Every structure is written in C-alpha cells, then in structure tokens.
C-alpha cells in the first residue's frame, strides 16, 4: 500500500494481528456488530510515517464512532493522562481566545478551561458525552469535516488523541487552517509511534514531523514527549528549519520499528503462559478499554474458556456491559472487590498507578500482579 503522506511505494509491514472492530465495552444489543478483523501496520521507509495498511471499511469505522466509549476523565478515570496537557493549555492559551476542541469526548479539557476562567469554548464530537448543566459550553454532535462551519475565526484548535484517527495527515490540518485566525494555532497530543489498532490510521513520530515541517509551511512552536505521547503546538504560514536527525538515529528508529512484531509476539506468549499458570485460581482482570480488548483477543478461546477471569472496571457506567471476545459481564470494581484479597490481578490498562491507589482505597490486598504491555 502506498504511503498516505508521500505516496511512496517503499513501504513495509511491521505488525499483524487479529483484533475485534470494537475495542471497548459494548451493550448486549450491539453483540451482533462485534467482528474480528485483521489488523496490519506499515512504515513508509521514505518519510517514516507509520500507517494502518488494512483499514476497516468506512461503515465499520462509523459504527465504532457512533458507539464510542472512550475513557471518561470526568468520572475520574484516566485523569493522570491529561496532567501534562492541562499544564500546556494554561501556558499556551489566552483566556479570551476562541478555542475549539475537536473530538472533545466528555468535554473534560473544556470543563477544565472553563473552571479556569475561559469562556469562549466549543466542542465537536460524533458522540459527545454531555457536561453537567453548570457548564455553558456548546458541544456539537458531528464529525469535523468539509461541512463544519464557524461564525468567526478560531484562535486555537485542540486535537487531543484525534489526529491519528484521520486517513491522511494533511487534510485535517488544511481544514483547521481554513478556519484559523492568522495567528491561530493547533494544540495536539497523539501517540508517539504506538497505539496500533483499527481506529488509529496513522502512527506519528518526530522524524516524520520534521519532514512535514520541511515540506509544508508548518512550524512546531512547542514540542514535548511524555510516556507514549507527543504533545505539540503547531502554527501555519511559516517555515522554520530545525537541524536534521543524524542518519544513524533514523536508522536505529527504522530497526526498532521492525522489532515491534517480535515484541508483540513475546508479550502475547508471556500473557498466555501467565493465564495458563493460573488455571486453578481466580483472576481479577482490571480494565475494559482498548488495551484490555486487544490483550483478550490474543488469548486462544479454549484457554479463556477454562480460565477463572472476572473483568472489573472502576467506571460505573461500564457495569453490566460486555467486552469483545469475552463471555462474562463487566463488574463494578468498588462493589465486587471492597475489602477482599485479590489472589491474581491482571492490570489491563495503562493507568497502573491509579488502579493500585484505587485497590488500596478499597482495602484490598493483592497476591500477584501482571501488567499487560500495550503493543
Ligand atoms: Zn511516506
């Protein structure tokens, strides 16, 4: 498949998996929508952009976004993930700016800005979760696209874990640019060459970003990496050249990409043998997001069937829902676990610290722990 940025045919596959189309908890009535699909990720050897080379059909993606249940920081889940972004927003955004959050989800960042005096706020999302009535923030239920209109020029777009969902890097940038004030900016966060799954169509990294800035009149005014994410501020209309990376550094990156397949296989084998080694003991499997679904889908059905797994989550809205590829209903951690001894704990989310704090607050003790590695 050609590179979705530079059209090069010099591309190579670095990861293949089979995972369900839905990577989140679902209601029983949606069970017929869940299907496994092959997943494949490739690297462009010219511009170093990673991309989903077996994207789901559009109707499948639409179904996913119409029923999207992303993390809900307003319910206290996954808030640590936003600390760095909150710091950057307070520093980079003026209180009178017109700020539009594309893919605002439950409006967590908008409500945070509102709490700090920002009033000129708007959110756009195909399935927004409404904010509490105390917040006077407009949230539109729509996809950001060609037909999106604004009454005035936008000062800042926020694109938090959204850029990787578009099929090409440039189209959404151009659309935002057409609505931006001349001095306007885009504040973004996205996975740093990670998060390989059906919904993510592009896998960015600093090498590709430099190439983008060289080709286009785009400048990166601020850049930081934290854990698995890149956070930056982008402006248009100016070209600023930054020193190129050393050839050997880019080569090392290329090589590391082609080791992802092995790493993924090793993680899968390790998880399967761990589950097998606990065949006779109850397992508390914590987490019902994408990490959890991808991990469950890697375990052969016959092993899953005989394992004694209870899936729990601290998000009460997930209680009673189902996970693709798993039979039992999700239980609410606070009810199921309070005061108990957890013989075996599988942490199937990247929020380990928050989970362990929650467990301590519930007065639970833990025998052994296994952390799922996110591939
Ligand atoms: Zn390319």
XYZ file of C-alpha atoms and ligand atoms in Angstrom:
376
model
C 0.000 0.000 0.000
C 1.271 3.499 -0.853
C 2.223 5.922 1.899
C -0.788 8.139 2.752
C 1.509 11.159 3.035
C 4.251 10.988 0.390
C 2.650 8.284 -1.849
C 5.885 6.293 -1.825
C 5.617 2.597 -2.619
C 8.688 1.999 -0.476
C 6.680 0.725 2.496
C 6.908 -2.390 4.662
C 4.602 -4.179 7.097
C 5.829 -4.269 10.702
C 2.850 -5.639 12.657
C -0.067 -8.003 12.017
C -2.786 -9.017 14.478
C -6.383 -10.114 14.516
C -8.496 -7.897 16.759
C -12.192 -7.055 17.080
C -13.570 -3.974 15.337
C -14.818 -2.668 18.709
C -12.051 -2.096 21.219
C -14.329 -1.097 24.056
C -17.140 -2.319 26.259
C -20.463 -2.803 24.465
C -24.099 -3.269 25.346
C -25.648 -6.682 24.768
C -27.896 -5.333 21.998
C -24.772 -4.499 19.970
C -23.344 -8.032 20.177
C -24.108 -8.679 16.506
C -21.869 -5.739 15.496
C -18.732 -7.279 17.005
C -16.477 -8.956 14.460
C -12.781 -9.802 14.355
C -10.794 -8.097 11.613
C -7.176 -8.459 10.533
C -5.021 -5.532 11.537
C -1.836 -4.567 9.731
C 0.553 -1.659 10.265
C 3.237 -0.485 7.816
C 6.084 2.006 7.796
C 6.927 4.337 4.928
C 10.673 3.938 4.527
C 10.928 7.352 2.856
C 9.059 9.769 5.142
C 8.940 7.419 8.189
C 5.211 7.804 8.737
C 3.550 4.659 10.100
C 0.076 3.798 8.837
C -2.729 1.299 9.090
C -2.366 -0.689 5.877
C -5.585 -2.720 6.341
C -8.035 -0.010 7.399
C -11.546 -1.124 8.290
C -14.289 -0.343 5.774
C -15.791 3.114 6.396
C -19.129 1.722 7.557
C -17.325 -0.247 10.289
C -15.452 2.855 11.452
C -18.685 4.880 11.502
C -20.320 2.212 13.658
C -17.415 2.381 16.085
C -17.511 6.171 16.373
C -21.267 6.267 16.789
C -20.885 3.996 19.803
C -17.519 5.193 21.004
C -16.863 4.769 24.708
C -13.507 6.350 25.282
C -12.014 6.945 28.713
C -14.149 9.345 30.708
C -11.863 11.533 32.777
C -14.856 13.458 34.119
C -15.714 10.298 36.033
C -12.224 10.277 37.488
C -10.771 7.676 35.125
C -7.562 8.348 33.295
C -7.115 11.864 34.614
C -3.342 11.465 35.052
C -3.081 11.158 31.281
C -4.197 14.802 30.999
C -1.917 16.476 33.540
C 0.748 17.465 31.012
C -1.837 18.728 28.531
C -3.564 20.836 31.197
C -0.242 22.484 32.050
C 0.437 23.238 28.395
C -3.068 24.640 27.764
C -2.860 27.038 30.716
C 0.501 28.256 29.447
C -0.328 28.479 25.738
C -3.936 29.696 25.604
C -5.120 33.216 26.393
C -8.331 33.403 28.459
C -10.221 35.369 25.782
C -9.300 33.048 22.890
C -11.951 31.222 20.880
C -10.971 27.601 21.495
C -12.461 24.621 19.650
C -11.818 21.076 20.878
C -12.212 18.580 18.019
C -13.078 15.131 19.368
C -13.950 16.613 22.757
C -15.497 13.347 24.082
C -16.826 14.090 27.569
C -15.548 17.686 27.465
C -13.024 17.082 30.211
C -10.456 19.604 28.944
C -13.116 22.170 28.017
C -14.586 21.993 31.518
C -11.085 22.297 32.953
C -10.540 25.501 30.939
C -13.990 26.753 31.970
C -13.070 26.227 35.619
C -10.038 28.442 34.994
C -11.959 31.363 33.536
C -12.015 30.516 29.834
C -15.472 31.198 28.367
C -15.075 31.187 24.571
C -15.176 27.406 24.246
C -16.722 24.894 21.894
C -16.524 21.123 21.390
C -17.157 18.897 18.366
C -17.544 15.132 18.600
C -19.514 12.416 16.762
C -20.686 11.070 20.144
C -20.176 13.710 22.810
C -20.926 12.912 26.439
C -22.874 15.898 27.832
C -21.312 18.023 30.557
C -23.111 18.861 33.774
C -25.511 21.842 33.425
C -23.157 24.176 35.305
C -21.023 24.459 32.181
C -22.156 26.832 29.477
C -20.145 25.201 26.694
C -21.510 24.454 23.228
C -20.886 20.843 22.177
C -21.847 19.859 18.623
C -22.623 16.285 17.696
C -20.863 15.995 14.342
C -17.719 14.899 12.544
C -15.266 17.697 11.897
C -15.096 17.914 8.105
C -15.715 19.900 4.939
C -19.201 20.909 6.085
C -18.190 22.192 9.511
C -18.808 25.951 9.803
C -17.799 28.517 12.397
C -19.260 32.007 12.924
C -15.833 33.550 13.366
C -12.152 32.695 13.062
C -10.851 30.216 15.599
C -7.847 31.154 17.772
C -6.915 27.656 18.848
C -7.941 24.171 17.860
C -7.353 21.346 20.306
C -6.763 17.949 18.768
C -6.158 15.575 21.645
C -5.699 11.959 20.549
C -7.578 12.680 17.339
C -5.007 13.322 14.578
C -4.149 9.622 14.409
C -7.785 8.812 13.529
C -7.691 10.580 10.155
C -6.682 8.728 6.947
C -4.104 11.336 5.881
C -2.095 13.793 7.995
C -2.652 16.874 5.836
C -6.367 17.005 5.115
C -7.431 17.775 8.688
C -4.601 20.302 9.086
C -5.775 22.126 5.963
C -9.370 22.129 7.169
C -8.350 23.590 10.524
C -6.120 26.115 8.836
C -9.014 27.446 6.749
C -10.912 28.277 9.969
C -7.952 29.620 11.949
C -7.087 33.218 12.633
C -3.768 34.283 11.021
C -2.083 33.980 14.413
C -4.041 30.844 15.259
C -2.557 27.594 16.454
C -3.297 23.923 16.899
C -2.515 22.229 20.196
C -2.177 18.499 19.714
C -1.414 15.310 21.529
C -1.173 11.902 19.856
C 0.589 8.560 20.392
C 4.327 8.552 19.819
C 4.530 5.678 17.359
C 2.270 3.484 19.462
C -1.436 2.657 19.844
C -1.579 0.205 16.948
C -5.267 -0.567 16.460
C -8.113 -0.358 13.928
C -9.228 3.154 14.874
C -5.738 4.620 14.591
C -4.859 5.098 10.947
C -1.553 6.954 11.327
C 1.458 6.448 13.607
C 3.447 9.639 14.050
C 6.981 10.218 15.278
C 9.456 13.109 15.432
C 11.214 12.069 12.215
C 8.034 12.283 10.181
C 7.075 15.573 11.878
C 10.325 17.172 10.797
C 9.723 16.024 7.238
C 6.207 17.513 7.385
C 7.575 20.881 8.503
C 10.172 20.881 5.725
C 7.585 20.121 3.032
C 4.823 22.445 4.250
C 4.693 25.950 5.690
C 4.053 24.481 9.104
C 6.107 25.207 12.182
C 6.206 23.441 15.509
C 6.328 26.089 18.225
C 6.479 23.710 21.133
C 7.356 20.005 21.298
C 7.453 17.536 24.149
C 7.299 13.786 24.608
C 5.821 12.153 27.660
C 5.356 8.433 28.180
C 3.868 7.160 24.904
C 2.683 10.518 23.619
C 3.850 13.566 21.686
C 2.405 16.940 22.662
C 2.955 19.985 20.482
C 1.793 23.366 19.270
C 1.632 23.865 15.520
C 1.364 27.097 13.513
C 0.827 27.704 9.824
C 2.324 30.118 7.324
C 5.904 29.888 8.426
C 8.740 27.511 7.675
C 11.368 27.074 10.354
C 14.123 24.632 9.667
C 15.369 22.535 12.512
C 18.585 20.514 12.380
C 18.175 17.115 10.774
C 18.471 13.984 12.867
C 21.656 12.036 12.465
C 21.442 9.289 9.857
C 22.293 6.656 12.437
C 19.457 7.829 14.695
C 16.919 7.436 11.897
C 18.350 4.035 11.047
C 18.033 2.955 14.686
C 14.388 4.065 14.622
C 13.726 2.029 11.457
C 15.273 -1.040 13.041
C 13.269 -0.607 16.232
C 10.046 -0.476 14.195
C 10.764 -3.860 12.646
C 11.318 -5.337 16.105
C 7.730 -4.485 17.110
C 6.402 -7.720 15.615
C 8.756 -9.801 17.798
C 7.952 -7.725 20.861
C 4.252 -8.210 20.254
C 4.725 -11.986 19.900
C 6.783 -12.143 23.101
C 4.160 -10.140 25.017
C 1.418 -12.427 23.696
C 3.273 -15.623 24.672
C 4.052 -14.261 28.110
C 0.402 -13.347 28.735
C -0.879 -16.729 27.546
C 1.548 -18.690 29.705
C 0.687 -16.485 32.691
C -3.042 -17.152 32.261
C -2.351 -20.879 31.838
C -0.264 -20.938 35.005
C -3.289 -19.567 36.913
C -5.825 -22.060 35.567
C -6.941 -23.036 39.079
C -7.034 -19.639 40.701
C -9.400 -16.699 40.281
C -8.083 -13.787 38.237
C -9.276 -10.210 38.595
C -8.769 -8.588 35.180
C -8.898 -4.822 35.635
C -9.725 -2.634 32.671
C -12.241 -2.601 29.842
C -10.624 -0.279 27.314
C -8.616 -0.931 24.163
C -5.576 -2.386 25.972
C -7.853 -4.906 27.626
C -9.736 -5.902 24.452
C -6.560 -6.278 22.379
C -4.963 -8.425 25.109
C -8.060 -10.644 25.482
C -8.210 -11.117 21.718
C -4.662 -12.526 21.754
C -5.589 -15.349 24.161
C -6.839 -18.536 22.437
C -10.536 -19.179 23.076
C -10.064 -22.562 24.768
C -7.684 -21.055 27.329
C -10.052 -18.150 28.010
C -12.976 -20.527 28.459
C -11.330 -22.521 31.221
C -9.683 -19.595 32.995
C -11.490 -18.141 36.009
C -11.454 -14.482 34.967
C -13.612 -11.679 36.349
C -13.360 -8.395 34.460
C -13.753 -5.318 36.656
C -13.635 -1.586 35.999
C -13.865 1.439 38.263
C -16.104 3.233 35.754
C -19.617 2.503 36.995
C -21.093 3.125 33.512
C -19.299 0.009 32.257
C -21.031 -2.224 34.811
C -23.021 -4.985 33.101
C -21.513 -4.299 29.669
C -19.562 -6.882 27.677
C -16.070 -6.991 26.206
C -15.481 -8.306 22.679
C -14.224 -11.884 22.819
C -15.180 -12.406 26.470
C -18.292 -14.082 27.856
C -18.838 -12.519 31.286
C -20.265 -9.118 32.135
C -18.037 -6.328 33.416
C -18.367 -5.798 37.162
C -18.028 -2.559 39.065
C -14.743 -2.801 40.986
C -15.966 -0.928 44.062
C -18.796 -3.412 44.612
C -17.019 -6.623 43.658
C -13.694 -6.109 45.363
C -14.164 -4.000 48.503
C -12.157 -5.463 51.384
C -11.236 -8.640 49.508
C -7.970 -10.424 48.837
C -7.153 -10.448 45.125
C -5.166 -13.593 44.511
C -4.154 -12.668 40.976
C -4.509 -9.208 39.495
C -4.108 -8.516 35.777
C -3.816 -4.812 35.049
C -5.190 -4.416 31.543
C -4.867 -0.648 31.253
C -2.019 1.831 31.138
C -3.251 3.518 34.338
C -1.432 1.174 36.746
C -0.767 3.777 39.417
C -4.422 4.819 39.560
C -5.553 1.188 39.766
C -3.197 0.390 42.643
C -4.352 3.503 44.513
C -7.963 2.507 43.948
C -7.255 -1.018 45.221
C -5.629 0.385 48.350
C -8.608 2.690 48.916
C -10.956 -0.309 48.664
C -8.966 -2.046 51.411
C -7.910 -4.916 49.125
C -4.712 -6.917 49.257
C -3.048 -8.371 46.174
C -1.243 -11.708 45.845
C 0.430 -11.465 42.457
C 0.196 -8.875 39.732
C 0.602 -8.971 35.967
C 0.827 -5.806 33.880
C -0.319 -6.072 30.261
C 2.115 -4.489 27.871
C 0.451 -2.282 25.307
C 1.618 -3.117 21.818
Zn 5.828 8.420 3.103
